[in-house]
CSV table of N, CA and C in Angstrom, one decimal:
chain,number,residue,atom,x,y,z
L,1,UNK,N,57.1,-12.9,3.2
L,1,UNK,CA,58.4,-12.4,2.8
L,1,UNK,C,59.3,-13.6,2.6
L,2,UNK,N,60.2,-13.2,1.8
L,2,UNK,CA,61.2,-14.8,1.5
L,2,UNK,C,62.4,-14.4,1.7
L,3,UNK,N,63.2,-15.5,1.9
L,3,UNK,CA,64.5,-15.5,2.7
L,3,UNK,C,65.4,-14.6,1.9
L,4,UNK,N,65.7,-14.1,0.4
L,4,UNK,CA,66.3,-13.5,-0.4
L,4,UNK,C,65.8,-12.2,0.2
L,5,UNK,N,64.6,-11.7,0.5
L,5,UNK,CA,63.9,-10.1,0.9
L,5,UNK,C,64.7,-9.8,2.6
L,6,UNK,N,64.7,-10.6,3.0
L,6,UNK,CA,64.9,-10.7,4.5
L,6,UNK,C,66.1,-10.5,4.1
L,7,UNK,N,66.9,-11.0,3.9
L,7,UNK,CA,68.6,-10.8,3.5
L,7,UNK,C,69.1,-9.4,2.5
L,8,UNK,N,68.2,-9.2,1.8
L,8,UNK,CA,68.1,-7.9,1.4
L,8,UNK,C,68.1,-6.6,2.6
L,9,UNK,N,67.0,-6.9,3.8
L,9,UNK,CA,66.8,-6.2,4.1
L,9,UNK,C,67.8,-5.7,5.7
L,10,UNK,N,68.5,-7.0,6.0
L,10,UNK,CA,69.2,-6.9,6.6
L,10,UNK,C,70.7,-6.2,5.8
L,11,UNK,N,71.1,-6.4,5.3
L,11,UNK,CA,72.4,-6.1,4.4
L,11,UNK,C,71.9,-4.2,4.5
L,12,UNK,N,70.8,-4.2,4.3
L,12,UNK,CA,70.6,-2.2,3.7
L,12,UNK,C,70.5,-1.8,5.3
L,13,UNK,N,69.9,-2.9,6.4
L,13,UNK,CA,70.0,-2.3,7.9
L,13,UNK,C,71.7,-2.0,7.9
L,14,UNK,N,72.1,-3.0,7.9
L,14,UNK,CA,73.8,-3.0,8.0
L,14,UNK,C,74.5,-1.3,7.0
L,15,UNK,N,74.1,-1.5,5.8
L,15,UNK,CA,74.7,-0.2,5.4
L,15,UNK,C,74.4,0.8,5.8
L,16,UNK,N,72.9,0.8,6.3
L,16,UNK,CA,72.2,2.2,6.9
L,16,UNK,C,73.4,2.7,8.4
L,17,UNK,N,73.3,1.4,8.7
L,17,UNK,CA,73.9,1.9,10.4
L,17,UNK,C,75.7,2.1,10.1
L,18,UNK,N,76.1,1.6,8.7
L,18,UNK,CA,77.7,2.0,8.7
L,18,UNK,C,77.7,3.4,8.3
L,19,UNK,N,76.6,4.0,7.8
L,19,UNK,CA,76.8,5.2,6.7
L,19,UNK,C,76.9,6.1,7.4
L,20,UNK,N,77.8,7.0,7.1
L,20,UNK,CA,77.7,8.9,8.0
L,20,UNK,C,77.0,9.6,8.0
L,21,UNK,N,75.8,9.5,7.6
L,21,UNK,CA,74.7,10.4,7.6
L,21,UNK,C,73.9,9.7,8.4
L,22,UNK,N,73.4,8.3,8.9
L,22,UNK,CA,73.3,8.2,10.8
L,22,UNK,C,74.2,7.9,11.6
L,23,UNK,N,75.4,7.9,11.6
L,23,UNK,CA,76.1,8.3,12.3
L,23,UNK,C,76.2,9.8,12.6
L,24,UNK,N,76.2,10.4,12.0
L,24,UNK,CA,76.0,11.7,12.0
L,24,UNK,C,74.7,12.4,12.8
L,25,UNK,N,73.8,11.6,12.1
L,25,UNK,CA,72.4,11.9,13.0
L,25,UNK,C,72.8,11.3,14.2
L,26,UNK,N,73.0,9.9,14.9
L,26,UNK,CA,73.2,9.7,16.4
L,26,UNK,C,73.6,10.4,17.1
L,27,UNK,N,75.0,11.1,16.6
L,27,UNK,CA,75.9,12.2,17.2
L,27,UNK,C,75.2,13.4,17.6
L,28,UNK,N,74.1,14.3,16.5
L,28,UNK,CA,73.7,14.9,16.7
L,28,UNK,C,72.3,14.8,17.7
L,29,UNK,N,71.9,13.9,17.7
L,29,UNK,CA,70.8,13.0,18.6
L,29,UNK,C,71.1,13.6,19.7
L,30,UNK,N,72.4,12.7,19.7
L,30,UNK,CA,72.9,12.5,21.9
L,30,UNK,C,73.0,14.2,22.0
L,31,UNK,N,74.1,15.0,21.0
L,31,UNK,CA,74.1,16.0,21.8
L,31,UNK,C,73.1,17.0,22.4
L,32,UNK,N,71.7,17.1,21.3
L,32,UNK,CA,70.7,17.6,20.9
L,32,UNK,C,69.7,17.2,22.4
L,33,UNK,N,70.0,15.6,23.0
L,33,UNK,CA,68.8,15.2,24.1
L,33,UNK,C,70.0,15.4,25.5
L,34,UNK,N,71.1,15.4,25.2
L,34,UNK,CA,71.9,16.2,26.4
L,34,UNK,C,72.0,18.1,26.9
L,35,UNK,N,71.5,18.7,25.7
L,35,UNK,CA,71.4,19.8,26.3
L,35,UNK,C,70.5,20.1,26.8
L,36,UNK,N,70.9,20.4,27.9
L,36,UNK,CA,70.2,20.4,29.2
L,36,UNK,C,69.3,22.3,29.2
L,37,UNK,N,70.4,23.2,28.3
L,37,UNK,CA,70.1,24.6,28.2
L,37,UNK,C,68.7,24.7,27.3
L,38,UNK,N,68.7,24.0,26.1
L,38,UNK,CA,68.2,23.9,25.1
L,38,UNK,C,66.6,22.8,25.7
L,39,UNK,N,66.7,22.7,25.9
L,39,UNK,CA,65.4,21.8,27.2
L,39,UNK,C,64.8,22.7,27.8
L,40,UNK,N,65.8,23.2,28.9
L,40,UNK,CA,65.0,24.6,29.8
L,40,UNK,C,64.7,25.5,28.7
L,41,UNK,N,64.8,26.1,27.5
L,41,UNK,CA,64.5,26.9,26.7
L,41,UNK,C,63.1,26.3,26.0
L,42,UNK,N,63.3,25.3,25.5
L,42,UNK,CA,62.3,24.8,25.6
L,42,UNK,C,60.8,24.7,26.1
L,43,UNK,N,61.4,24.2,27.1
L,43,UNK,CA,60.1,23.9,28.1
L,43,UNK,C,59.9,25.5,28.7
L,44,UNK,N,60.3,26.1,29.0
L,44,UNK,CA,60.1,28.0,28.9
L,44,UNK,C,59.3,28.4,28.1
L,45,UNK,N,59.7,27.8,26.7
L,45,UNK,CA,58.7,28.3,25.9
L,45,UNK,C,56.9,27.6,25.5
L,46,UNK,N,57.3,26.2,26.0
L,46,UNK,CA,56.1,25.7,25.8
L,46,UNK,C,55.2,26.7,26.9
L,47,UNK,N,55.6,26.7,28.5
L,47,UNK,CA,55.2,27.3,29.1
L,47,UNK,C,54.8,28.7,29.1
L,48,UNK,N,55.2,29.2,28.3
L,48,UNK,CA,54.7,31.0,27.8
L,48,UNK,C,53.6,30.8,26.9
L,49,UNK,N,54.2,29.9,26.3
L,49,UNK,CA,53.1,29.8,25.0
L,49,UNK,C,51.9,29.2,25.6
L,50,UNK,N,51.6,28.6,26.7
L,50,UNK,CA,50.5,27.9,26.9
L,50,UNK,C,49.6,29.1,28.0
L,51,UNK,N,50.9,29.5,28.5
L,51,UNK,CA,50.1,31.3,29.4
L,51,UNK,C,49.4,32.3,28.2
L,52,UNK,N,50.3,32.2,27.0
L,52,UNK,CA,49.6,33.2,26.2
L,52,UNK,C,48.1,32.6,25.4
L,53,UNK,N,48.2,31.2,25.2
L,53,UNK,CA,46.6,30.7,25.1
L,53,UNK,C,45.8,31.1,26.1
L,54,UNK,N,46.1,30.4,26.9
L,54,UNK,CA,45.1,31.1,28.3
L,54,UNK,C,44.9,32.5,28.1
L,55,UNK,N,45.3,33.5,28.3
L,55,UNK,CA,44.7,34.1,28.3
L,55,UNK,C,44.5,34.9,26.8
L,56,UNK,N,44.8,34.5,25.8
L,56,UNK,CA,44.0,34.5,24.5
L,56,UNK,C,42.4,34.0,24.5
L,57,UNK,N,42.0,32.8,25.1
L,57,UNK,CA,40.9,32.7,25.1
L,57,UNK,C,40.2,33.4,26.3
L,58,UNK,N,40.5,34.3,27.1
L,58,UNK,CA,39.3,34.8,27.7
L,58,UNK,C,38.7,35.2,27.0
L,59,UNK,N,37.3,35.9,27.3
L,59,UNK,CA,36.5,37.0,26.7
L,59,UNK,C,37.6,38.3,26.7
L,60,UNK,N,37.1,39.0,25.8
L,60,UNK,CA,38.2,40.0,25.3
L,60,UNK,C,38.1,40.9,25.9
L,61,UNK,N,37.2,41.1,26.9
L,61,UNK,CA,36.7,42.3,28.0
L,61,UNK,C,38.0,42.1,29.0
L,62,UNK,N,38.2,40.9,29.4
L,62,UNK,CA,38.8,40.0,30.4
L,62,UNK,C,40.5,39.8,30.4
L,63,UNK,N,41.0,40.2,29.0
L,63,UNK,CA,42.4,40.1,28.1
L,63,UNK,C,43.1,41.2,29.0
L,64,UNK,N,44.5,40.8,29.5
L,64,UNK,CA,45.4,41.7,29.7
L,64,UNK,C,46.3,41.9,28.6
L,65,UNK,N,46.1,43.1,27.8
L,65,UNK,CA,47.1,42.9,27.0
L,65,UNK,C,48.9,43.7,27.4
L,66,UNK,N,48.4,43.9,28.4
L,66,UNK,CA,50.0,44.1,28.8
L,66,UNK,C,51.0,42.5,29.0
L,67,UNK,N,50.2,41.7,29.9
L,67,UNK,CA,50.3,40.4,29.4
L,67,UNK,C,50.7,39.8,28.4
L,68,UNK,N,49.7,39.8,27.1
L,68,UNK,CA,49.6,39.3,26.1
L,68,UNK,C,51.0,40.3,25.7
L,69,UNK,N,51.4,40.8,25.4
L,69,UNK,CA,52.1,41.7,25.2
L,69,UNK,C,53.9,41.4,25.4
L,70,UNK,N,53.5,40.9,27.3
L,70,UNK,CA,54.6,40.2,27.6
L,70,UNK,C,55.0,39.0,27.2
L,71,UNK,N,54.2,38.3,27.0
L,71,UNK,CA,54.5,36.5,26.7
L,71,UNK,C,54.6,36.3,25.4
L,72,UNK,N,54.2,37.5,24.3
L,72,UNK,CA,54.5,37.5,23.5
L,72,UNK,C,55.8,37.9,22.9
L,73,UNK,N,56.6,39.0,23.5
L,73,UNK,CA,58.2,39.5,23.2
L,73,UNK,C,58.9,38.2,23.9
L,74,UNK,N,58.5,37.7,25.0
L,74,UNK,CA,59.0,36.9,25.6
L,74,UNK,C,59.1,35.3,24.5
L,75,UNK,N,58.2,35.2,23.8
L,75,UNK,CA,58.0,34.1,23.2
L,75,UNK,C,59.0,34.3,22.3
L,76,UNK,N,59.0,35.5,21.4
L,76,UNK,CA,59.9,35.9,20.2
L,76,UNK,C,61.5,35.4,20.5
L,77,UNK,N,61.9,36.1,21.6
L,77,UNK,CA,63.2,36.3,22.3
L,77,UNK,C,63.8,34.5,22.2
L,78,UNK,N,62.6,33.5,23.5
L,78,UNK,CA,63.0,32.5,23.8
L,78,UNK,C,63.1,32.1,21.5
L,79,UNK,N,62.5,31.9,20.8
L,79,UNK,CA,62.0,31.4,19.7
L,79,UNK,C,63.8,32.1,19.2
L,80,UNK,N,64.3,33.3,19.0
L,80,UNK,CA,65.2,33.8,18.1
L,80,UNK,C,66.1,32.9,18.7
L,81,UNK,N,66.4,32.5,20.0
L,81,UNK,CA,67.3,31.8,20.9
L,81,UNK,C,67.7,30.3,20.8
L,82,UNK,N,66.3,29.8,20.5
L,82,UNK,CA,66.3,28.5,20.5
L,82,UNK,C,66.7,28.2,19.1
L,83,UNK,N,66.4,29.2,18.3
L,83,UNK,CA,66.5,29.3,16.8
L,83,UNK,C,68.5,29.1,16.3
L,84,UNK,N,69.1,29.9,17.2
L,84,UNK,CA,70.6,29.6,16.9
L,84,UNK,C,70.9,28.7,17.9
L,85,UNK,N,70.4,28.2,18.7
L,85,UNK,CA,71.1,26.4,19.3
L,85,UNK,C,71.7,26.2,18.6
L,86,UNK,N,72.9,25.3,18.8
L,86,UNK,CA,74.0,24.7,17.7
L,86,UNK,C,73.7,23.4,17.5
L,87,UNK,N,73.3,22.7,18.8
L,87,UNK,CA,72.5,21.8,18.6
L,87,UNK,C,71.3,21.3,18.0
L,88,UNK,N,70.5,22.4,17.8
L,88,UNK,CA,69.2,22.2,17.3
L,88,UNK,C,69.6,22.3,15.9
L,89,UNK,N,70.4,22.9,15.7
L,89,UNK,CA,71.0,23.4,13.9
L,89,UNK,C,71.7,21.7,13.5
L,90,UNK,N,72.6,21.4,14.3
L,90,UNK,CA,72.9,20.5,14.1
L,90,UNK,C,71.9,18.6,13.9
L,91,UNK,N,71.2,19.1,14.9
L,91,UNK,CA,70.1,18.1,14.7
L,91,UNK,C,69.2,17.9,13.5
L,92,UNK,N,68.9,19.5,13.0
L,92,UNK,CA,68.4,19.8,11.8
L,92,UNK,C,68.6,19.5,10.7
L,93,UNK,N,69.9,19.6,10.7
L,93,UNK,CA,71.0,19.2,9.2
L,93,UNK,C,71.0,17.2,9.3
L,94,UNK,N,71.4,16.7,10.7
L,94,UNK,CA,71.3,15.4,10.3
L,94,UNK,C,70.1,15.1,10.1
L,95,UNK,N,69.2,15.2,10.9
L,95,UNK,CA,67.5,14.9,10.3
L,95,UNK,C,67.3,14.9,8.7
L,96,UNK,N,67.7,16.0,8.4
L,96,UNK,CA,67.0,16.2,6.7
L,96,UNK,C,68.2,15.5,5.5
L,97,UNK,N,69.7,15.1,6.0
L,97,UNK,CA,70.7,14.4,5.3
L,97,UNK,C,70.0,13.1,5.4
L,98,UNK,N,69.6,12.3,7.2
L,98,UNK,CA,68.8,11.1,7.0
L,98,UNK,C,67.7,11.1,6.2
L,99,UNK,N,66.4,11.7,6.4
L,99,UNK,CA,65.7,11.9,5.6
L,99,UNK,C,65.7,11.5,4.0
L,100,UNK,N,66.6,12.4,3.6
L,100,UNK,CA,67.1,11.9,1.9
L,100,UNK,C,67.5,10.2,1.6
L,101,UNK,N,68.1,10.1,2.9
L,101,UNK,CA,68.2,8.7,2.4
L,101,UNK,C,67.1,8.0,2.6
L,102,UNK,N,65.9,8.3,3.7
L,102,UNK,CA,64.9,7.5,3.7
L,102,UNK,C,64.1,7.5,2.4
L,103,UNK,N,63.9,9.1,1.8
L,103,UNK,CA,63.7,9.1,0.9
L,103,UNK,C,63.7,8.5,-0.5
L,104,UNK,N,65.2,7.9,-0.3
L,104,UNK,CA,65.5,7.1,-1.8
L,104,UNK,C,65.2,5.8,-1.2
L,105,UNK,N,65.4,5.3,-0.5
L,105,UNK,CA,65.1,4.2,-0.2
L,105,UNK,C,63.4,3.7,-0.5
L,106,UNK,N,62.7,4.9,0.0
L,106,UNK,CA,61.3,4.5,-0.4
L,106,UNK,C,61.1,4.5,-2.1
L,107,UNK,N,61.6,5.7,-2.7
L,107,UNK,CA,61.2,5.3,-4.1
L,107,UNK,C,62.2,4.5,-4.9
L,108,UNK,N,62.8,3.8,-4.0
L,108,UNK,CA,63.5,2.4,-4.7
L,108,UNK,C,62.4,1.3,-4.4
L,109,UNK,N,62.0,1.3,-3.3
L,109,UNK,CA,60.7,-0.1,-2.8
L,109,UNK,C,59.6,0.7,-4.2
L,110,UNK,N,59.3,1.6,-3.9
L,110,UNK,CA,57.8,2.0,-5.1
L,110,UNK,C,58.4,1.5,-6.7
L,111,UNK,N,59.4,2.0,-6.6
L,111,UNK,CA,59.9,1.7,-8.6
L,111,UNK,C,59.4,0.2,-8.4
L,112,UNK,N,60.1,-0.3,-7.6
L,112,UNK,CA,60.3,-1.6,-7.9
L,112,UNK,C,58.7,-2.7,-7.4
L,113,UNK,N,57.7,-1.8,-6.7
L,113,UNK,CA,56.2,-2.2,-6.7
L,113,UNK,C,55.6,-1.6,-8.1
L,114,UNK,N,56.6,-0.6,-8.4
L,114,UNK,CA,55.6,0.3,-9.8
L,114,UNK,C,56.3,0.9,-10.7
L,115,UNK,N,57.3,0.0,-11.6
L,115,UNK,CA,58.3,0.8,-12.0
L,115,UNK,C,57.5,1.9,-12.9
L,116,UNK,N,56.3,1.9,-13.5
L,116,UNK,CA,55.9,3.3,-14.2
L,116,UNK,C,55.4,4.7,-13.4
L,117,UNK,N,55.9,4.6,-11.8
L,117,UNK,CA,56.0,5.2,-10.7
L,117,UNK,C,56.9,6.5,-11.3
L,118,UNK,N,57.8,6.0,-11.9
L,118,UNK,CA,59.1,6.5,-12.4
L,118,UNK,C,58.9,8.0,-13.2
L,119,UNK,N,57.8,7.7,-13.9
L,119,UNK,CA,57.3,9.0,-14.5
L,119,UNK,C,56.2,9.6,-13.9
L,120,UNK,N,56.2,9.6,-12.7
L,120,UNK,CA,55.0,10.2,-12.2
L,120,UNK,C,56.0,11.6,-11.5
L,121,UNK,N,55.1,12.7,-11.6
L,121,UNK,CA,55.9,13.8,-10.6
L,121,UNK,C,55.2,14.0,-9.4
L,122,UNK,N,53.7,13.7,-9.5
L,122,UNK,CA,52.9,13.8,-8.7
L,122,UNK,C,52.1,14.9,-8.5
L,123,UNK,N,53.0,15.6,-10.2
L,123,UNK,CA,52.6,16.9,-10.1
L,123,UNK,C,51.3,16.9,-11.8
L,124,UNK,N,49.8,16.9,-11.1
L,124,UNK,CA,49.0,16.5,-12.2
L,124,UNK,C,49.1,17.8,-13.9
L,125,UNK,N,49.9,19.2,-13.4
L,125,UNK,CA,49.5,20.2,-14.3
L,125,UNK,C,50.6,19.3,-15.5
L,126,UNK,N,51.6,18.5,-15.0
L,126,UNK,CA,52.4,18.0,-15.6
L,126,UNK,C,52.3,16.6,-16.7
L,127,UNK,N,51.6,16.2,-16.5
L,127,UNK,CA,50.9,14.9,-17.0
L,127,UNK,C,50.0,15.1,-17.7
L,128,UNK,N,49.9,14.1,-19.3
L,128,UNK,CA,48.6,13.7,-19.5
L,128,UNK,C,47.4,13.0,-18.7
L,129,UNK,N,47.7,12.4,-18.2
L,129,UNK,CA,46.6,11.5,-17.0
L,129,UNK,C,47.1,10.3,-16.3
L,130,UNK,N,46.5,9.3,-15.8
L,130,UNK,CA,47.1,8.5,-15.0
L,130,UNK,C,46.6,7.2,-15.6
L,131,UNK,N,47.3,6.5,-15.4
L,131,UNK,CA,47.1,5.3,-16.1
L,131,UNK,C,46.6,4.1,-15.1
């Protein structure tokens, strides 16, 4: 890599970390690994969900489905709950705003490894063939 690429690459670190959309994501980071609620909900549900494997794989003679039954509304409930976090919503939204930008950022590196990249959709029903 040559000193022009390196300086390139630092300058787009530098704008990535000025831009609002990770700042945005950090913000939503910290609050997202601070909820403490949203954790115990979590980890609640990993733990139900790992009770309802268990006893999903017994032999089916052996199945309590009053159980299954339970860990199952139980799973729904924790899942509808964890589902309106504000946090987790919020995490969500900066994740996929960063994302986009990772996004263009990669098919700026590809154009510029393949600028006939450019007409690809990736979608073959769309194309004559590949070159």
């Amino acid at each position: 890599m040559n000193e022009a690429m390196r300086n390139a690459i630092e300058a787009m670190k530098k704008a990535l970390s000025e831009s609002d959309e990770l700042k945005a994501y950090n913000a939503a980071k910290e609050a997202y690994d601070k909820d403490e609620d949203l954790a115990k909900l979590i980890n609640e549900y990993n733990v139900q969900a790992t009770l309802l494997e268990t006893e999903g794989q017994k032999p089916e003679a052996e199945r309590d489905t009053a159980v299954i039954e339970s860990l199952s509304a139980r799973l729904r409930e924790l899942y509808d709950t964890i589902s309106e976090n504000k946090s987790l919503a919020m995490m969500r939204e900066a994740e996929s705003d960063l994302s986009a930008i990772v996004g263009e950022i990669n098919r700026a590196v590809q154009l510029a490894i393949d600028p006939e990249s450019a007409n690809c959709t990736h979608d073959c029903s769309t194309c004559g063939g590949c070159h």
